[in-house]
Amino acid sequence: MLNNTCAAGTKPLRVLVMVSGGGTNLQAIIDRVKDGTITNTEIVGVISNNKNAYALTRAEENEIPSLCISPKDFETRGIFNGKLLEAVESFEPDLVVLAGFLVVIPPEMIRKYENRMINIHPSLIPSFCGKGYYGLKVHEAALERGVKVVGATVHFVDEGTDTGPIILQKAVEVQQGDTPEVLQRRVMEQAEWKILPRAIDLIANGKVRVEDHRTVIEQ
Ligand code: GAR
């Protein structure tokens, strides 16, 4: 377990990170816990749906317990959903962080972790979000539309797709000649890897509350 428990007398936030791929957002969280930018936080585990995800190597290198659970290994989605929830609960998380987790979250889990589960999305919601918009597809769509500003959003997860209360957003400029890959990297570097750790730190220090489906942030 990786932790940074500086705030005297406060119980560290138990964070579970869920991933599917490279895990650069996971790495950003790990690095910010290590250097003390994220305070009062313990990364208690990593769950991947993909056994080949490089994110699992990152977890191992940092001695964070991890496990892989894939819908492919179960006969029905219902069985997988039950097992996934069981796996999540085994870490007893206070906060679940979807950091590039590309599996549909079971409704039961969404209800159970209401305002305790956050997601990073690589666009300025409500642009380029919802069903079918994930990973590189988001950046392909932004370039196709010709927008000049893109960005990333951290939001709480509710029962819709990318519809939950927005916590933080950061804008990034599109540059002439960008490819989806180049734009994706810039959005990660300039937005995702900054706002996701920041959101976790704010939550860990009790500075985020939800009122009427909107967040109020105490800076
Ligand atoms: C990130 O760009 C994240 O915003 C995106 O997947 C990528 C994961 O990269 N998530 C979504 O598109 C969710 N709708 P990573 O594994 O290197 O963190």
JSON list of C-alpha atoms and ligand atoms in Angstrom, two decimals, residues 21-26 99-102 119-122 133-135 138-139 162 184 188 192, ligand 1:
[
{"chain": "A", "resi": 21, "resn": "GLY", "atom": "CA", "xyz": [-4.69, 0.18, -20.20]},
{"chain": "A", "resi": 22, "resn": "GLY", "atom": "CA", "xyz": [-1.41, 2.02, -19.93]},
{"chain": "A", "resi": 23, "resn": "GLY", "atom": "CA", "xyz": [-2.14, 3.53, -16.54]},
{"chain": "A", "resi": 24, "resn": "THR", "atom": "CA", "xyz": [-0.52, 6.94, -17.01]},
{"chain": "A", "resi": 25, "resn": "ASN", "atom": "CA", "xyz": [-3.23, 8.48, -14.84]},
{"chain": "A", "resi": 26, "resn": "LEU", "atom": "CA", "xyz": [-2.58, 5.82, -12.20]},
{"chain": "A", "resi": 99, "resn": "ALA", "atom": "CA", "xyz": [-8.61, 6.09, -14.41]},
{"chain": "A", "resi": 100, "resn": "GLY", "atom": "CA", "xyz": [-9.22, 4.90, -17.94]},
{"chain": "A", "resi": 101, "resn": "PHE", "atom": "CA", "xyz": [-11.46, 2.01, -16.85]},
{"chain": "A", "resi": 102, "resn": "LEU", "atom": "CA", "xyz": [-13.41, 1.16, -19.99]},
{"chain": "A", "resi": 119, "resn": "ASN", "atom": "CA", "xyz": [-13.94, 9.37, -13.41]},
{"chain": "A", "resi": 120, "resn": "ILE", "atom": "CA", "xyz": [-11.43, 11.17, -15.62]},
{"chain": "A", "resi": 121, "resn": "HIS", "atom": "CA", "xyz": [-12.76, 11.92, -19.10]},
{"chain": "A", "resi": 122, "resn": "PRO", "atom": "CA", "xyz": [-10.55, 13.35, -21.86]},
{"chain": "A", "resi": 133, "resn": "TYR", "atom": "CA", "xyz": [-16.66, 8.59, -26.62]},
{"chain": "A", "resi": 134, "resn": "TYR", "atom": "CA", "xyz": [-13.63, 7.12, -24.92]},
{"chain": "A", "resi": 135, "resn": "GLY", "atom": "CA", "xyz": [-9.86, 7.12, -25.33]},
{"chain": "A", "resi": 138, "resn": "VAL", "atom": "CA", "xyz": [-12.66, 11.56, -28.20]},
{"chain": "A", "resi": 139, "resn": "HIS", "atom": "CA", "xyz": [-9.67, 13.26, -29.79]},
{"chain": "A", "resi": 162, "resn": "ASP", "atom": "CA", "xyz": [-20.33, 11.11, -18.20]},
{"chain": "A", "resi": 184, "resn": "GLN", "atom": "CA", "xyz": [-4.31, 12.89, -26.57]},
{"chain": "A", "resi": 188, "resn": "MET", "atom": "CA", "xyz": [-2.99, 14.01, -20.61]},
{"chain": "A", "resi": 192, "resn": "GLU", "atom": "CA", "xyz": [-5.55, 14.84, -16.92]},
{"chain": "B", "resi": 1, "resn": "GAR", "atom": "C1", "xyz": [-7.23, 8.56, -20.48]},
{"chain": "B", "resi": 1, "resn": "GAR", "atom": "O1", "xyz": [-7.04, 9.48, -21.51]},
{"chain": "B", "resi": 1, "resn": "GAR", "atom": "C2", "xyz": [-8.61, 8.72, -19.88]},
{"chain": "B", "resi": 1, "resn": "GAR", "atom": "O2", "xyz": [-9.03, 10.06, -19.83]},
{"chain": "B", "resi": 1, "resn": "GAR", "atom": "C3", "xyz": [-9.45, 7.92, -20.83]},
{"chain": "B", "resi": 1, "resn": "GAR", "atom": "O3", "xyz": [-8.68, 6.77, -21.08]},
{"chain": "B", "resi": 1, "resn": "GAR", "atom": "C4", "xyz": [-7.28, 7.13, -21.02]},
{"chain": "B", "resi": 1, "resn": "GAR", "atom": "C5", "xyz": [-6.57, 6.15, -20.13]},
{"chain": "B", "resi": 1, "resn": "GAR", "atom": "O4", "xyz": [-5.18, 6.37, -20.17]},
{"chain": "B", "resi": 1, "resn": "GAR", "atom": "N1", "xyz": [-10.75, 7.60, -20.27]},
{"chain": "B", "resi": 1, "resn": "GAR", "atom": "C6", "xyz": [-11.86, 7.61, -20.99]},
{"chain": "B", "resi": 1, "resn": "GAR", "atom": "O5", "xyz": [-11.89, 7.83, -22.19]},
{"chain": "B", "resi": 1, "resn": "GAR", "atom": "C7", "xyz": [-13.13, 7.32, -20.20]},
{"chain": "B", "resi": 1, "resn": "GAR", "atom": "N2", "xyz": [-14.30, 7.65, -20.95]},
{"chain": "B", "resi": 1, "resn": "GAR", "atom": "P1", "xyz": [-4.22, 5.80, -19.05]},
{"chain": "B", "resi": 1, "resn": "GAR", "atom": "O6", "xyz": [-4.51, 4.30, -18.90]},
{"chain": "B", "resi": 1, "resn": "GAR", "atom": "O7", "xyz": [-2.84, 6.05, -19.59]},
{"chain": "B", "resi": 1, "resn": "GAR", "atom": "O8", "xyz": [-4.49, 6.54, -17.77]}
]
